[in-house]
Each structure stands twice: as C-alpha cells, then as structure tokens.
Amino acid sequence: MTIARPCPLRTAILARREELVLLTQELIRIPTLNPPGRDYRRICDFLAARLEAGGWDCTLIRATGSPGDCEAYPRWNLIARHKGGRAGDCVHFNSHHDVVEVGHGWTRDPFAGAVEGDKIYGRGACDMKGGLAASIIAAEAFVALYPDHAGTVEISATADEESGGYGGVAYLAEQGHFAHVDHVIIPEPLYKDSICLGHRGVWWAEIETQGRIAHGSMPFLGDCAVRHMGAVLDEMERSLWPLLAGKHTDMPVIPEGARSSTLNINAIHGGAPEPPEGFTGLPAPCVPDRCRITIDRRFLIEEDIAAVKAEITALLERVRAMRPEFTYEIRDLFEVLPSMTARDAPVVRTTAQAIEAVLGQAPRYVVSPGTYDQKHIDRIGKLDNCIAYGPGELHLAHQPDEWIGITDMVDSAHVMALVLQELLA
C-alpha cells in the first residue's frame, strides 16, 4: 500500500478527533448492561439517527426469540449501510454494543465518559465502544472523501456478545445478513499494532454431584453432595490442571499463559438455596443432596472437543471408583470450536499494509484467549475472511476504571479508513 503524503484520510481523521471523543463519551453514557440487556433500543436509535443524517441506510433488527429476548429487554441490533456508485466488495465493521456489569473498585463514574489526558474512562470504553466509535469515524471520513466509492460499507452494532452473541451476530448470521459480505473487521480491543486472527475454543458445562438429604445433626443418615464435589475438585487439582498446563498450541494466543489449555470454575452452588431478598434468618440444618459447579474449559485448535469432554468424564469416573456411592451428571451449556483466519486472507493482508503505513511497523499476529463474535461469522455466516482489529488493551476489558486511549482510537480509525480506501476506493 502506497500512502500519499500528506494523506487526505489522515487529515480527515485528525479533523474528527474531538468528534471521536464526543461519540465515545455518548456511547459510554448509554448503560447497555448485559445482563439483563438494558438500553439496547436506545443505543441503536442513537446511532441510527446519527448515521441516517449522513446518508446511511439504517435497519433495526430485533432478535425475536433469541436467548434473553423479552418485552422488558428486547434484543435490538443495528445495521447501517452506505452503497457506493460502482460495483465492488462489501466491507463490514461489526461491534457489540453491550457491556458487562460495573463491579466494584471504581474510582470514577463508570457511565460518565470522563476524559483525563489521553484517556476516556467508563464501562465499555475499551470493550468495545471505543472501537465502535473509531469504526464509525473511519467510515464517515472515507465516505466523505470517496462518495462514489465502489461496493458497500456496512457498520453493525449488535447485542449480547458478552453472553455468547446469540441475540446479536448469531441471529443476524442465521437470517442471512452476512451472505453478501466480503470482508469483516471486528474492532475488539486487541492492540492497535496487532491483527487478531481468531480465538481458542470454549466448552461450558455444569457438573452436578448427587447425594441424599438428611438432618444436619445426623449427617451419617445422609450423603453429602458437597463432599463429593470436594473430591471432584481435589482430583482436578491432582490430575487435570497439570495435564492442561502441558498442552501447548502453535496459535499465537495472547497473553502467553493462554497458549496452554485452561479450565476455570465459574460458579459453585451447594446446600441451602439462596434466601429471598430481605430474609435475615438462619439456614435450615440439612445435608445437601445436590452440588453444582460451572466449568469454563478453553481449548486449542490442536484439540478435539470430543476428547476435551472425555477428559472430564474420565476424571469423574476416577472419583466414582474411589467413592462407590458417588453419582453425577454433566450438562452441556455452550460450546464453540476454535477459529483462525489465514494470514494470507485479503482482509488480513490489507489491514497489515495499513498498520505498517500508519504506525511504521509490521503488525503482530495474535489470537484471543476468549471467544468473540468471529465464531458466528465463521461458523454460521460461512465467511472466513474475518479479523478482529481495534484500539484498546485487552487486559483492561471488564476491569474497574476501564479506559480507552484517544490516540489509539485515532490511529486505529486511520488504519480502518485506509483498509476501506484500499478495498473500495
């Protein structure tokens, strides 16, 4: 890619710097918390009003019947489209508009969008409203300079990525909204000098140990499911985690620790049920007859998901051999296979050239430790010419005092605009 000096797109992006800051702040100030799915329609309406004023065709799509969709919290998505004057490819920027819970430890208002120096603070600033704003500014700058561009530019703001994406990109892919798309960039926060080719696989499951209820003063008459789960956890410590630590991948996963297989215990529940809000009494004395854990197993492209599941079954059978009274159930909750776009894919090559032109260095090629909406574009949409590229530092996602760098957003917007110039101008 040869970039003229001075670069008109760079000049156009820099002229929109303050607009980029304001747009990011406005997005942060719409608290699209998931769960339960607040203000999804509000943020889609806000973006549609902005983009329609600039000549974009906007469509709001509710993912009716998807997980979580209800009248109180409908799952709304936006697709904005700008068609050029000539035939050509379709370049699609996809960002999720939902954010995770605020959590504790903040020293700033999580929904104020405060600017301090080169940083904008707020829940979702990094993951990924800063990336959404950067893609909008990039597309608007490109269209202003090349109104008669070839092909089509699309921008989507989609629901529920933080809870699997089934009310967002998965629904849109199932409805055929990616069938005409040629290139996808997802502005997830994976560093402005890096191209994210894909992600590891994931399997979520619930393991339940089973026992027999009895009076807590006579535990010998019951069978404690929590003790059985303790034996399961002990076997995980003894055999499973060392096994996973010894598995390594050639995928360029970041951070380094994620190049091995991992397992996290997301939750554990056993014994007396959670009391209703406002209850101040003591729990009843019972031997618990059920205990459940939710596991989050991240696996590598070299692993087979059937083998991943078989490891857990084999572990539980080892516990059963040591505890003849032990019974259990495993319930699948969620699974995604690993995904990785080839380095010679058109969107990868073009973005690499743009990064080198803007930053003066060759890009890093990375893979995300966790999944994102590329899984649905790849598996359901059948489009493997997809990457994640956007501003932000991965470790800031979901943290208190989350922030996005303004200079990083400007540079990433310039990269995205150059991709459009190369593919469509």
Coordinates of C-alpha atoms in Angstrom, one line a residue:
M1 CA 0.0 0.0 0.0
T2 CA 1.4 3.4 -1.0
I3 CA 0.2 6.3 1.1
A4 CA 0.4 9.7 -0.3
R5 CA 2.0 12.5 1.8
P6 CA 0.1 14.3 3.2
C7 CA -2.5 11.6 3.5
P8 CA -6.1 13.1 3.0
L9 CA -7.6 10.3 5.1
R10 CA -5.2 11.1 7.9
T11 CA -6.1 14.7 7.7
A12 CA -9.8 13.8 7.7
I13 CA -9.4 11.6 10.8
L14 CA -7.4 14.1 12.7
A15 CA -10.1 16.8 11.9
R16 CA -12.6 14.5 13.6
R17 CA -10.6 13.8 16.8
E18 CA -12.9 15.8 19.1
E19 CA -15.9 14.3 17.4
L20 CA -14.5 10.8 18.0
V21 CA -14.0 11.7 21.7
L22 CA -17.6 13.0 22.0
L23 CA -19.1 10.0 20.2
T24 CA -17.2 7.6 22.5
Q25 CA -18.5 9.5 25.5
E26 CA -22.0 9.5 24.3
L27 CA -21.9 5.7 23.8
I28 CA -20.5 5.1 27.2
R29 CA -23.3 7.2 28.7
I30 CA -25.9 4.8 27.4
P31 CA -25.6 2.0 30.1
T32 CA -26.2 -1.1 27.9
L33 CA -25.7 -3.5 30.7
N34 CA -25.8 -7.2 30.0
P35 CA -27.4 -8.9 31.9
P36 CA -30.2 -8.1 31.7
G37 CA -29.9 -6.2 28.4
R38 CA -30.6 -2.5 29.2
D39 CA -31.0 0.3 26.7
Y40 CA -30.3 -1.8 23.6
R41 CA -33.0 0.0 21.6
R42 CA -31.8 3.4 22.9
I43 CA -28.2 2.9 21.6
C44 CA -29.4 1.6 18.3
D45 CA -31.8 4.6 17.9
F46 CA -29.0 7.0 18.8
L47 CA -26.6 5.5 16.2
A48 CA -29.3 5.3 13.5
A49 CA -30.2 9.0 13.9
R50 CA -26.5 9.9 13.6
L51 CA -25.8 7.8 10.6
E52 CA -29.0 8.5 8.7
A53 CA -28.2 12.2 8.9
G54 CA -25.1 11.4 7.0
G55 CA -26.9 9.5 4.2
W56 CA -26.6 5.9 5.6
D57 CA -29.4 3.4 5.3
C58 CA -30.2 2.0 8.7
T59 CA -32.1 -1.1 9.7
L60 CA -33.0 -2.0 13.3
I61 CA -33.4 -5.8 13.8
R62 CA -34.8 -7.4 16.9
A63 CA -33.6 -10.9 17.6
T64 CA -37.0 -12.2 18.5
G65 CA -37.0 -15.5 20.3
S66 CA -33.2 -15.4 21.0
P67 CA -31.9 -16.2 24.5
G68 CA -32.7 -13.3 26.8
D69 CA -35.1 -11.6 24.4
C70 CA -38.3 -10.5 26.1
E71 CA -40.6 -7.5 26.1
A72 CA -38.8 -6.0 29.1
Y73 CA -35.4 -6.5 27.5
P74 CA -35.7 -6.9 23.7
R75 CA -32.5 -7.8 21.8
W76 CA -32.0 -4.9 19.3
N77 CA -29.3 -4.7 16.6
L78 CA -28.4 -2.1 14.0
I79 CA -27.0 -2.5 10.5
A80 CA -26.1 0.7 8.7
R81 CA -25.2 0.6 5.0
H82 CA -23.6 3.1 2.6
K83 CA -23.7 2.0 -1.1
G84 CA -21.2 3.5 -3.5
G85 CA -21.7 4.4 -7.1
R86 CA -19.9 1.4 -8.6
A87 CA -19.9 -2.4 -8.2
G88 CA -17.4 -3.8 -5.6
D89 CA -16.9 -5.7 -2.4
C90 CA -18.8 -5.2 0.9
V91 CA -16.7 -4.3 3.9
H92 CA -18.5 -4.8 7.2
F93 CA -17.4 -3.4 10.6
N94 CA -19.1 -5.3 13.5
S95 CA -19.1 -4.1 17.1
H96 CA -21.1 -5.2 20.0
H97 CA -22.9 -2.5 22.0
D98 CA -23.5 -4.4 25.3
V99 CA -21.2 -4.1 28.3
V100 CA -20.7 -6.2 31.4
E101 CA -21.7 -5.3 34.9
V102 CA -19.9 -2.5 36.6
G103 CA -18.4 -4.5 39.5
H104 CA -16.6 -2.9 42.5
G105 CA -13.4 -0.9 42.8
W106 CA -14.2 2.1 40.5
T107 CA -12.7 5.5 41.4
R108 CA -14.7 7.2 38.6
D109 CA -18.3 7.3 37.5
P110 CA -18.5 4.2 35.2
F111 CA -21.0 5.9 32.9
A112 CA -19.7 9.5 32.7
G113 CA -17.1 9.0 30.0
A114 CA -14.7 11.2 31.8
V115 CA -11.6 12.4 29.8
E116 CA -8.3 12.6 31.6
G117 CA -5.3 13.4 29.5
D118 CA -5.3 10.9 26.6
K119 CA -7.8 8.5 28.2
I120 CA -11.6 8.2 28.2
Y121 CA -12.9 6.2 31.3
G122 CA -16.0 4.2 31.6
R123 CA -17.6 0.8 31.4
G124 CA -17.3 -0.4 27.8
A125 CA -14.8 2.3 26.9
C126 CA -12.3 -0.3 25.9
D127 CA -14.6 -3.3 25.3
M128 CA -15.8 -2.0 22.9
K129 CA -17.5 1.3 22.5
G130 CA -14.2 3.0 21.7
G131 CA -13.7 0.5 18.8
L132 CA -17.3 1.1 17.6
A133 CA -16.8 4.9 17.6
A134 CA -13.4 4.5 15.8
S135 CA -15.0 2.4 13.0
I136 CA -17.8 5.0 12.6
I137 CA -15.4 7.9 12.3
A138 CA -13.2 5.9 9.9
A139 CA -16.2 5.0 7.7
E140 CA -17.6 8.5 7.7
A141 CA -14.2 10.1 6.8
F142 CA -13.8 7.6 4.0
V143 CA -17.3 8.2 2.6
A144 CA -16.8 12.0 2.7
L145 CA -13.6 11.7 0.7
Y146 CA -14.9 9.0 -1.7
P147 CA -18.7 9.4 -2.0
D148 CA -18.7 7.5 -5.3
H149 CA -16.7 4.6 -3.8
A150 CA -17.0 1.0 -5.1
G151 CA -19.1 -1.5 -3.3
T152 CA -20.7 -1.1 0.1
V153 CA -19.6 -0.1 3.6
E154 CA -21.5 -1.5 6.5
I155 CA -21.5 -0.9 10.2
S156 CA -23.3 -3.1 12.7
A157 CA -23.9 -2.5 16.4
T158 CA -25.0 -5.8 17.9
A159 CA -26.4 -7.3 21.1
D160 CA -25.2 -9.8 23.7
E161 CA -21.6 -10.6 22.6
E162 CA -20.8 -10.6 26.3
S163 CA -23.2 -13.5 26.8
G164 CA -22.5 -15.5 23.7
G165 CA -23.8 -13.3 20.9
Y166 CA -27.0 -15.3 20.2
G167 CA -29.2 -12.2 20.3
G168 CA -26.8 -10.4 18.0
V169 CA -24.4 -11.7 15.4
A170 CA -25.6 -15.3 15.6
Y171 CA -29.1 -14.2 14.9
L172 CA -28.1 -11.9 12.1
A173 CA -25.9 -14.6 10.5
E174 CA -28.8 -17.1 10.8
Q175 CA -31.0 -14.6 9.0
G176 CA -28.5 -14.2 6.1
H177 CA -27.2 -10.8 6.9
F178 CA -23.6 -11.8 6.2
A179 CA -24.3 -13.6 2.9
H180 CA -23.3 -10.7 0.7
V181 CA -20.4 -9.5 2.9
D182 CA -16.8 -10.0 1.6
H183 CA -14.6 -8.6 4.5
V184 CA -15.3 -8.3 8.2
I185 CA -13.4 -6.3 10.8
I186 CA -14.4 -6.5 14.5
P187 CA -12.9 -3.6 16.4
E188 CA -12.3 -5.6 19.6
P189 CA -9.6 -4.2 21.9
L190 CA -6.6 -6.3 20.9
Y191 CA -4.0 -3.5 20.5
K192 CA -3.7 -1.1 17.5
D193 CA -0.5 -2.8 16.3
S194 CA -2.0 -6.3 16.1
I195 CA -4.3 -8.3 13.9
C196 CA -6.3 -10.9 15.8
L197 CA -6.8 -13.9 13.5
G198 CA -9.3 -15.7 15.8
H199 CA -9.7 -17.3 19.2
R200 CA -9.5 -20.5 21.2
G201 CA -12.4 -22.9 21.6
V202 CA -14.7 -23.0 24.6
W203 CA -16.8 -25.6 26.3
W204 CA -19.1 -24.6 29.3
A205 CA -20.7 -27.3 31.2
E206 CA -22.4 -27.9 34.6
I207 CA -21.3 -30.8 36.7
E208 CA -23.7 -31.9 39.4
T209 CA -22.8 -34.3 42.3
Q210 CA -25.7 -36.0 43.9
G211 CA -26.3 -37.3 47.4
R212 CA -29.1 -37.8 49.9
I213 CA -30.7 -35.1 52.2
A214 CA -30.8 -35.7 55.9
H215 CA -30.9 -33.7 59.2
G216 CA -27.7 -31.8 59.7
S217 CA -27.3 -33.2 63.2
M218 CA -27.2 -36.8 61.8
P219 CA -25.1 -36.5 58.6
F220 CA -24.4 -40.2 58.8
L221 CA -28.0 -40.8 57.6
G222 CA -27.5 -38.7 54.5
D223 CA -25.0 -38.4 51.7
C224 CA -23.3 -35.0 51.3
A225 CA -23.1 -33.9 47.7
V226 CA -20.7 -31.0 48.7
R227 CA -18.2 -33.6 50.0
H228 CA -18.5 -35.4 46.7
M229 CA -17.8 -32.2 44.9
G230 CA -14.8 -31.6 47.1
A231 CA -13.4 -35.0 45.9
V232 CA -14.0 -33.8 42.3
L233 CA -12.2 -30.6 42.9
D234 CA -9.3 -32.4 44.6
E235 CA -9.0 -34.7 41.5
M236 CA -8.9 -31.7 39.3
E237 CA -6.1 -30.2 41.3
R238 CA -4.2 -33.5 41.3
S239 CA -4.5 -34.6 37.7
L240 CA -6.4 -32.2 35.4
W241 CA -4.7 -28.8 35.8
P242 CA -1.2 -30.4 35.4
L243 CA -2.4 -32.1 32.3
L244 CA -3.8 -28.9 30.8
A245 CA -0.7 -26.9 31.6
G246 CA 1.3 -29.4 29.5
K247 CA -0.8 -28.8 26.4
H248 CA 0.5 -26.0 24.1
T249 CA -0.5 -24.5 20.8
D250 CA 1.1 -23.0 17.7
M251 CA -1.7 -20.5 17.6
P252 CA -0.2 -17.0 18.6
V253 CA -2.5 -16.7 21.6
I254 CA -2.1 -13.7 23.9
P255 CA -1.2 -13.4 26.7
E256 CA 1.4 -16.1 26.8
G257 CA -0.3 -18.1 29.6
A258 CA -3.3 -18.7 27.2
R259 CA -1.1 -20.8 24.8
S260 CA -1.9 -23.7 27.1
S261 CA -5.3 -25.2 27.7
T262 CA -7.2 -23.8 30.7
L263 CA -10.1 -24.5 32.9
N264 CA -11.9 -22.1 35.2
I265 CA -14.6 -22.9 37.7
N266 CA -17.1 -20.1 37.1
A267 CA -19.5 -20.9 39.9
I268 CA -20.3 -23.4 42.7
H269 CA -23.6 -23.9 44.4
G270 CA -24.4 -26.4 47.1
G271 CA -26.6 -26.7 50.2
A272 CA -29.3 -24.4 51.2
P273 CA -30.8 -22.3 48.3
E274 CA -30.1 -18.5 48.2
P275 CA -32.7 -16.9 50.6
P276 CA -35.1 -14.4 49.2
E277 CA -34.1 -10.7 49.3
G278 CA -34.7 -9.3 52.8
F279 CA -34.6 -12.6 54.6
T280 CA -32.5 -12.3 57.8
G281 CA -33.0 -15.8 59.4
L282 CA -30.7 -18.7 59.6
P283 CA -30.5 -21.6 57.1
A284 CA -32.2 -24.9 57.9
P285 CA -29.8 -27.8 59.1
C286 CA -29.8 -30.2 56.1
V287 CA -27.2 -32.4 54.5
P288 CA -27.1 -31.1 50.9
D289 CA -28.2 -33.6 48.3
R290 CA -27.0 -31.6 45.3
C291 CA -23.9 -29.6 44.5
R292 CA -23.2 -27.9 41.1
I293 CA -20.2 -26.3 39.5
T294 CA -20.0 -24.5 36.2
I295 CA -16.8 -25.1 34.3
D296 CA -15.2 -22.9 31.6
R297 CA -12.8 -25.1 29.5
R298 CA -10.8 -23.2 26.9
F299 CA -9.2 -25.5 24.3
L300 CA -6.7 -25.2 21.4
I301 CA -7.1 -25.7 17.7
E302 CA -5.0 -28.9 18.1
E303 CA -7.6 -30.4 20.4
D304 CA -10.7 -32.3 19.6
I305 CA -13.8 -31.2 21.5
A306 CA -14.9 -34.9 22.0
A307 CA -11.6 -35.6 23.7
V308 CA -11.9 -32.4 25.8
K309 CA -15.3 -33.7 27.1
A310 CA -13.9 -37.2 27.6
E311 CA -11.2 -35.9 29.9
I312 CA -13.9 -34.6 32.3
T313 CA -15.9 -37.8 32.1
A314 CA -12.8 -39.9 32.8
L315 CA -12.0 -37.7 35.8
L316 CA -15.5 -38.2 37.3
E317 CA -15.2 -41.9 36.7
R318 CA -12.0 -41.9 38.7
V319 CA -13.8 -40.3 41.6
R320 CA -16.6 -42.8 41.3
A321 CA -14.1 -45.6 41.6
M322 CA -12.9 -44.2 44.9
R323 CA -16.4 -43.3 46.2
P324 CA -18.8 -46.1 45.3
E325 CA -21.8 -44.1 46.5
F326 CA -20.9 -41.2 44.2
T327 CA -23.3 -40.2 41.3
Y328 CA -23.1 -37.3 39.0
E329 CA -24.5 -35.6 35.9
I330 CA -22.8 -33.4 33.2
R331 CA -24.9 -30.9 31.3
D332 CA -23.5 -29.1 28.2
L333 CA -24.2 -25.3 28.3
F334 CA -22.2 -23.8 25.5
E335 CA -19.5 -24.8 23.0
V336 CA -17.5 -23.0 20.3
L337 CA -14.8 -24.5 18.2
P338 CA -11.5 -22.6 17.7
S339 CA -11.3 -20.2 14.8
M340 CA -8.3 -18.8 13.0
T341 CA -8.3 -16.8 9.7
A342 CA -5.3 -17.5 7.4
R343 CA -2.6 -14.8 7.3
D344 CA -2.9 -14.5 3.5
A345 CA -6.7 -13.8 3.6
P346 CA -7.5 -10.5 1.8
V347 CA -8.7 -8.6 4.9
V348 CA -5.5 -9.7 6.8
R349 CA -3.1 -8.6 4.1
T350 CA -4.9 -5.2 3.6
T351 CA -5.0 -4.4 7.3
A352 CA -1.4 -5.4 7.7
Q353 CA -0.4 -2.9 5.0
A354 CA -2.5 -0.2 6.6
I355 CA -0.9 -0.8 10.1
E356 CA 2.6 -0.5 8.5
A357 CA 1.6 2.7 6.8
V358 CA 0.1 4.3 9.9
L359 CA 2.5 3.0 12.6
G360 CA 5.6 2.4 10.6
Q361 CA 6.0 -1.2 11.7
A362 CA 4.8 -4.6 10.7
P363 CA 1.8 -5.9 12.7
R364 CA 1.8 -8.6 15.3
Y365 CA -0.5 -11.5 14.5
V366 CA -2.3 -12.7 17.6
V367 CA -5.2 -15.0 18.7
S368 CA -7.6 -14.1 21.5
P369 CA -7.7 -16.2 24.7
G370 CA -11.5 -15.9 24.7
T371 CA -14.2 -16.1 22.0
Y372 CA -15.9 -13.2 20.4
D373 CA -18.4 -12.8 17.5
Q374 CA -16.0 -14.1 14.8
K375 CA -17.2 -17.5 15.9
H376 CA -20.7 -16.8 14.4
I377 CA -19.5 -15.1 11.3
D378 CA -17.2 -18.0 10.6
R379 CA -19.4 -21.0 11.6
I380 CA -22.9 -19.7 10.8
G381 CA -22.2 -16.9 8.2
K382 CA -19.6 -19.2 6.4
L383 CA -17.2 -16.2 6.0
D384 CA -13.6 -16.9 6.9
N385 CA -12.3 -13.5 5.7
C386 CA -12.7 -12.0 9.2
I387 CA -10.4 -10.5 11.8
A388 CA -10.5 -8.5 15.0
Y389 CA -8.7 -5.2 14.8
G390 CA -9.3 -2.2 17.0
P391 CA -8.0 0.2 19.7
G392 CA -7.6 -0.7 23.3
E393 CA -5.6 -3.0 25.6
L394 CA -7.0 -6.5 26.2
H395 CA -6.3 -6.6 29.9
L396 CA -8.4 -3.6 30.6
A397 CA -11.6 -5.3 29.4
H398 CA -14.2 -5.9 32.3
Q399 CA -11.9 -4.1 34.8
P400 CA -12.7 -1.3 37.2
D401 CA -11.7 2.1 35.8
E402 CA -11.7 0.7 32.3
W403 CA -10.3 3.2 29.7
I404 CA -9.5 3.7 26.1
G405 CA -6.6 5.8 24.7
I406 CA -7.7 8.6 22.4
T407 CA -4.5 8.5 20.3
D408 CA -5.0 4.7 19.9
M409 CA -8.5 5.3 18.7
V410 CA -7.3 8.0 16.2
D411 CA -4.6 5.7 14.9
S412 CA -7.0 2.7 14.6
A413 CA -9.5 4.8 12.8
H414 CA -6.8 5.8 10.3
V415 CA -5.9 2.1 9.8
M416 CA -9.6 1.2 9.2
A417 CA -10.1 4.1 6.8
L418 CA -7.0 3.0 4.8
V419 CA -8.4 -0.5 4.6
L420 CA -11.6 1.0 3.0
Q421 CA -9.5 3.1 0.7
E422 CA -7.5 0.0 -0.5
L423 CA -10.6 -2.2 -0.9
L424 CA -13.2 0.2 -2.2
A425 CA -11.7 3.5 -3.4

